[in-house]
JSON list of C-alpha atoms in Angstrom, two decimals:
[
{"chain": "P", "resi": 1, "resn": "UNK", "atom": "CA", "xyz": [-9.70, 7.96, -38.32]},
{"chain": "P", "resi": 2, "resn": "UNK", "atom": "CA", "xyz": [-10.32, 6.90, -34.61]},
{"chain": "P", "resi": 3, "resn": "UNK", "atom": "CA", "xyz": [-13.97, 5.72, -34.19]},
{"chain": "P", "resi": 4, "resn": "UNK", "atom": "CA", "xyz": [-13.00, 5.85, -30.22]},
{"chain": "P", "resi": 5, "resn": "UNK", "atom": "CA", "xyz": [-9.94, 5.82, -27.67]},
{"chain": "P", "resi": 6, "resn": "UNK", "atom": "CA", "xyz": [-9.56, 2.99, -25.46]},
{"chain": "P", "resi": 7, "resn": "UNK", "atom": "CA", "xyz": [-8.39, 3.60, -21.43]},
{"chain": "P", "resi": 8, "resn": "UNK", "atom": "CA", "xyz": [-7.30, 0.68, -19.52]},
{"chain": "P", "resi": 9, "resn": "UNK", "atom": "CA", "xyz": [-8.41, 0.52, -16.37]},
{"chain": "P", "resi": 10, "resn": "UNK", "atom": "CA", "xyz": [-6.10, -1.27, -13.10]},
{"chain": "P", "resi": 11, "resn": "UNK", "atom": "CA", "xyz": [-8.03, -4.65, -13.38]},
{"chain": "P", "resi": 12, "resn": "UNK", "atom": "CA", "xyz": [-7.30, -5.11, -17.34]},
{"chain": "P", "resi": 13, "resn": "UNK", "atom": "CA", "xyz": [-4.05, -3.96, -16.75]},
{"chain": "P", "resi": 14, "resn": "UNK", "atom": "CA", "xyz": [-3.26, -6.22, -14.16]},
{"chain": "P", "resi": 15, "resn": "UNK", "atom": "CA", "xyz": [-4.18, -9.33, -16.34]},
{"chain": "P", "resi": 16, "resn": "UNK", "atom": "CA", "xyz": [-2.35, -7.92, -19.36]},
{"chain": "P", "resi": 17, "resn": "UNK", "atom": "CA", "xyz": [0.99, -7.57, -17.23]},
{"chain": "P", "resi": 18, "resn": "UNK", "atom": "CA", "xyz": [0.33, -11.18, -16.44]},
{"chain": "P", "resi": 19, "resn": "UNK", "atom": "CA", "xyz": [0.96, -12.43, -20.53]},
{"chain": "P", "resi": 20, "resn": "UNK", "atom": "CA", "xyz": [3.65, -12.94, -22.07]},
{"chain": "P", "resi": 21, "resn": "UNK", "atom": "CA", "xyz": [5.07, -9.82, -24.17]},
{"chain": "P", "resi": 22, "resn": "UNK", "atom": "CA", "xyz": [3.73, -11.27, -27.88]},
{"chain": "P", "resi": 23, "resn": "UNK", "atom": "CA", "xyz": [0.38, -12.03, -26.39]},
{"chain": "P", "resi": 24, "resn": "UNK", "atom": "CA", "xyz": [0.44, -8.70, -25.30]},
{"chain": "P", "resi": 25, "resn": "UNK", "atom": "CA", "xyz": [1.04, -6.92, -28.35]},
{"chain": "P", "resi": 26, "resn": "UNK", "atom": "CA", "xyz": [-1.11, -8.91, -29.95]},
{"chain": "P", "resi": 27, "resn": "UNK", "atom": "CA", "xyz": [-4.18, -7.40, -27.77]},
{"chain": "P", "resi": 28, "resn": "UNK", "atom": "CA", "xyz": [-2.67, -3.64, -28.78]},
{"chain": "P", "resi": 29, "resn": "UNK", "atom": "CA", "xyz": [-2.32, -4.55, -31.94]},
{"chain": "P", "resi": 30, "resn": "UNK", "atom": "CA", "xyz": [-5.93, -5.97, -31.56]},
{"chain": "P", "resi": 31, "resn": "UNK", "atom": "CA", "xyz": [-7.67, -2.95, -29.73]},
{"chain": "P", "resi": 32, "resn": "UNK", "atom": "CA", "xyz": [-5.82, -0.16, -32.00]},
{"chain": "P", "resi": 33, "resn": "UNK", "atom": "CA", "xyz": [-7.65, -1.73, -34.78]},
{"chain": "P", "resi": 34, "resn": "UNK", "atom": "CA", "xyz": [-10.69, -1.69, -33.45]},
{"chain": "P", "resi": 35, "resn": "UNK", "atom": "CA", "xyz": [-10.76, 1.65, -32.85]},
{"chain": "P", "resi": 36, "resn": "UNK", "atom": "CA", "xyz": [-9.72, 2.40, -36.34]},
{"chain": "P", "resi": 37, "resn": "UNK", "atom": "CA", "xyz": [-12.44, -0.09, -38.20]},
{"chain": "P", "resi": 38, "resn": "UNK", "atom": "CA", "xyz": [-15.09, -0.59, -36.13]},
{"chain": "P", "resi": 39, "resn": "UNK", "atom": "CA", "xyz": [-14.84, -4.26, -36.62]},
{"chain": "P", "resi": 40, "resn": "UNK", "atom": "CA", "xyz": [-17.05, -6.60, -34.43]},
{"chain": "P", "resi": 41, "resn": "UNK", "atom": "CA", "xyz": [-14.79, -9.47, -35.04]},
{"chain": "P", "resi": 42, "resn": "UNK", "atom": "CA", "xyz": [-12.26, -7.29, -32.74]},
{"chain": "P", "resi": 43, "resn": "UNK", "atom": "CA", "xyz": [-14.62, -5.59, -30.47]},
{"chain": "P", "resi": 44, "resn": "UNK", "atom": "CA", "xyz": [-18.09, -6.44, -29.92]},
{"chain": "P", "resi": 45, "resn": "UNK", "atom": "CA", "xyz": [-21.58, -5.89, -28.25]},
{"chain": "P", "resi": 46, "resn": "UNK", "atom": "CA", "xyz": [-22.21, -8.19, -25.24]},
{"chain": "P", "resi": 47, "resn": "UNK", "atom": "CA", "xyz": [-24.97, -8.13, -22.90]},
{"chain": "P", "resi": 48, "resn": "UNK", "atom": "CA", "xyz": [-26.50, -4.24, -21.80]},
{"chain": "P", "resi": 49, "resn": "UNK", "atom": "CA", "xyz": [-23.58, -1.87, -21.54]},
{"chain": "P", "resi": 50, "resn": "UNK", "atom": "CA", "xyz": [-21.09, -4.01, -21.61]},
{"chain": "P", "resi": 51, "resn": "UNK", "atom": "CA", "xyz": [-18.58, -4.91, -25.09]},
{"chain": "P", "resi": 52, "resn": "UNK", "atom": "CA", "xyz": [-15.83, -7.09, -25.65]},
{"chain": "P", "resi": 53, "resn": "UNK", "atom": "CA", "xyz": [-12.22, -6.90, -27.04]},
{"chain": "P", "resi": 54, "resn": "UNK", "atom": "CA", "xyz": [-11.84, -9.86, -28.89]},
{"chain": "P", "resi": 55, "resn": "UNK", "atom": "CA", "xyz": [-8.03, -11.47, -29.49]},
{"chain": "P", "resi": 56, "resn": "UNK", "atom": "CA", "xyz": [-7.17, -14.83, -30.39]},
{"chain": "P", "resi": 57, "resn": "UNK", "atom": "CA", "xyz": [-3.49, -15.97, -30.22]},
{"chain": "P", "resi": 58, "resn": "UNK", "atom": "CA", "xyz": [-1.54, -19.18, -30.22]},
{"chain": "P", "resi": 59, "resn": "UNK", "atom": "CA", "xyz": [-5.15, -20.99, -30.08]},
{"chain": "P", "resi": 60, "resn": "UNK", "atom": "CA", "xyz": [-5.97, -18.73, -26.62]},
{"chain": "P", "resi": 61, "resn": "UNK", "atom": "CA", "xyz": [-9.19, -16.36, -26.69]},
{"chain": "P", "resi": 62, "resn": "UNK", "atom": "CA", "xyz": [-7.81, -13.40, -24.68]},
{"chain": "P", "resi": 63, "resn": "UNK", "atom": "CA", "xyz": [-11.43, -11.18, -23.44]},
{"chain": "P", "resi": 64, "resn": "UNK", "atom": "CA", "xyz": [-11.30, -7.60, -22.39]},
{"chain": "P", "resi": 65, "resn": "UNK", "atom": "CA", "xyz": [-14.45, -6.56, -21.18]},
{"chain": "P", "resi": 66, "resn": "UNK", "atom": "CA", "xyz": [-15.30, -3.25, -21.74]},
{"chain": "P", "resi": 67, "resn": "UNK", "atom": "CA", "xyz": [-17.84, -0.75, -21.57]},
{"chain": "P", "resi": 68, "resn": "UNK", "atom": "CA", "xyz": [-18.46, 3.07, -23.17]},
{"chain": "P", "resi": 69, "resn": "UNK", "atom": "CA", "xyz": [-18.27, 6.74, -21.74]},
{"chain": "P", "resi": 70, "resn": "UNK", "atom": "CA", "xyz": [-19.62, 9.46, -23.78]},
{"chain": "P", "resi": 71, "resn": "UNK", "atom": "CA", "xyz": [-20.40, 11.59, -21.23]},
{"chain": "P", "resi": 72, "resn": "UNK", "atom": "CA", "xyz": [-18.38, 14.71, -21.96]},
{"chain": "P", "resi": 73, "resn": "UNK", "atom": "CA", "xyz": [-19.56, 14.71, -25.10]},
{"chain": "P", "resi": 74, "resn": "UNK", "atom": "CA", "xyz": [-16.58, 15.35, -26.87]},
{"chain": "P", "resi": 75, "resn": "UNK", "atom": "CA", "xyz": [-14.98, 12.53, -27.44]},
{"chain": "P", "resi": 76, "resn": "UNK", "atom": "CA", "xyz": [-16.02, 9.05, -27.04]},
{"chain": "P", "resi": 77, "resn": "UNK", "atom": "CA", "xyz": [-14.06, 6.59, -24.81]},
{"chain": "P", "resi": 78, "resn": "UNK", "atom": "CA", "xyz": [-13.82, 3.15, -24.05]},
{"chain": "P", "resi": 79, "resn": "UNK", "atom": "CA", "xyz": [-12.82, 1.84, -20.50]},
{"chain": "P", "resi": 80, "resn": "UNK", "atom": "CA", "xyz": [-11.32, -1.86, -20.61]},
{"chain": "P", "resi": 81, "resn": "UNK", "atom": "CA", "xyz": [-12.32, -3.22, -17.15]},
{"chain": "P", "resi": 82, "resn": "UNK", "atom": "CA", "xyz": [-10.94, -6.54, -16.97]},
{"chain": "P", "resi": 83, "resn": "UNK", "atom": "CA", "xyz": [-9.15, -9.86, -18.97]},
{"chain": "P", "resi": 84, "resn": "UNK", "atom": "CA", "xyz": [-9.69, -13.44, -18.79]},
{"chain": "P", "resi": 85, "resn": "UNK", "atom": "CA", "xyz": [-9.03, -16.62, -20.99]},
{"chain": "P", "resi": 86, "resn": "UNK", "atom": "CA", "xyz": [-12.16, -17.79, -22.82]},
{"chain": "P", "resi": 87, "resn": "UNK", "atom": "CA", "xyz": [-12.19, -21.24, -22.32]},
{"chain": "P", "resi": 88, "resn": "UNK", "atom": "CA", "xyz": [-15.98, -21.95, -23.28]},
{"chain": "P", "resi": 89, "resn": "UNK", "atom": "CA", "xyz": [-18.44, -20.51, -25.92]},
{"chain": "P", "resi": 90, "resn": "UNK", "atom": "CA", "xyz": [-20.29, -17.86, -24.24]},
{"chain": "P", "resi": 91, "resn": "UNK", "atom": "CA", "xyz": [-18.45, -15.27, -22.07]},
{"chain": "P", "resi": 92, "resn": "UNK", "atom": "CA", "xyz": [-19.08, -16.32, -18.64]},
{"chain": "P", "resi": 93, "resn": "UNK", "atom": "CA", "xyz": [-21.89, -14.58, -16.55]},
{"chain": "P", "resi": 94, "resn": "UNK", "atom": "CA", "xyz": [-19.96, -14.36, -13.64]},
{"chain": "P", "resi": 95, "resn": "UNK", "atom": "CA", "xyz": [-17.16, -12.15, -15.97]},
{"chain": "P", "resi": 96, "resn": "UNK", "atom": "CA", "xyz": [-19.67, -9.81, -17.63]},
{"chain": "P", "resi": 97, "resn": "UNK", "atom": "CA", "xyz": [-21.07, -9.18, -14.14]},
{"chain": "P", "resi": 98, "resn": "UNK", "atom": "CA", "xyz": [-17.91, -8.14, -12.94]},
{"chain": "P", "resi": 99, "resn": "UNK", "atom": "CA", "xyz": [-17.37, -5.81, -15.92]},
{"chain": "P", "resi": 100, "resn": "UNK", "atom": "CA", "xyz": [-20.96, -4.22, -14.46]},
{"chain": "P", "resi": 101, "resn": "UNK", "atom": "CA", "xyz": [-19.85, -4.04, -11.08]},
{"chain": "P", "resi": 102, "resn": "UNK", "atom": "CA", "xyz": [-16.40, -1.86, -12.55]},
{"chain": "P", "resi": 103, "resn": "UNK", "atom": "CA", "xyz": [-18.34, 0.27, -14.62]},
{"chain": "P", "resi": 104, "resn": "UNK", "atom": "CA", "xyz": [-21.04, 1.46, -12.28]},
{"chain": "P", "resi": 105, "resn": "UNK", "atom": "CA", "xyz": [-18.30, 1.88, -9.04]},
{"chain": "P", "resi": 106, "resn": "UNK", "atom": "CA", "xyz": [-15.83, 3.89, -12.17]},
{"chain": "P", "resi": 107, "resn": "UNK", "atom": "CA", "xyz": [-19.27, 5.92, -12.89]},
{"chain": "P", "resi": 108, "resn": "UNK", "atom": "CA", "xyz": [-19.93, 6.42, -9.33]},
{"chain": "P", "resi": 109, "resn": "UNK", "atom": "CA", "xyz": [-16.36, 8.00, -8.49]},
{"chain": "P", "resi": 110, "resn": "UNK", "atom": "CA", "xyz": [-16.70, 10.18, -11.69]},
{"chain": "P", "resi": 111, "resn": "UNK", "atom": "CA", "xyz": [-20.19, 11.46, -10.39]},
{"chain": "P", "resi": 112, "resn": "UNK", "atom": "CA", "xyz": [-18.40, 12.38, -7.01]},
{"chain": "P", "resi": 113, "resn": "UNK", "atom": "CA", "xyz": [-15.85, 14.43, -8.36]}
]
């Protein structure tokens, strides 16, 4: 059972095509088992709207932000808006911010059309 389907949108894919192809998997690996457990040490409440896809690999902390859209009602998604390297404790303000910014402009163009 799928507890949600993740999308990824051009900023998270743009810093996925940037690691190398195990690191990569990894993260797949990582986010289809989220979706299948519901497991916070994979993917993970944040700040607000905003979530977190949680990898560690080779001693790097790989961070997709993310954030929820249930709005058709049907089925419940999850956008990935962006990836960084965690190189501190706490997820960078300036990162979850930018997660914020994607999700309202993705919101706003989904309103339009």
């Amino acid at each position: 059972m799928r507890y949600f389907q993740t999308r990824i949108l051009e900023e998270a894919e743009k810093f996925i095509s940037k690691l190398d192809i195990k690191t990569v998997r990894k993260v797949f690996y990582n986010i289809d088992l989220a979706e299948q457990t519901n497991d916070p040490k994979l993917f993970k409440k944040l700040k607000g709207e905003i979530w977190e896809f949680r990898t560690k690999y080779n001693g790097i902390q790989i961070r997709l932000l993310a954030f929820w859209d249930k709005s058709n009602g049907e089925e419940t998604m999850v956008l990935a808006t962006h990836g960084f390297i965690k190189k501190v404790d706490k997820v960078p303000k300036n990162e979850t911010e930018r997660a914020e910014r994607i999700r309202t402009r993705y919101l706003n163009n989904k309103l339009k059309k």
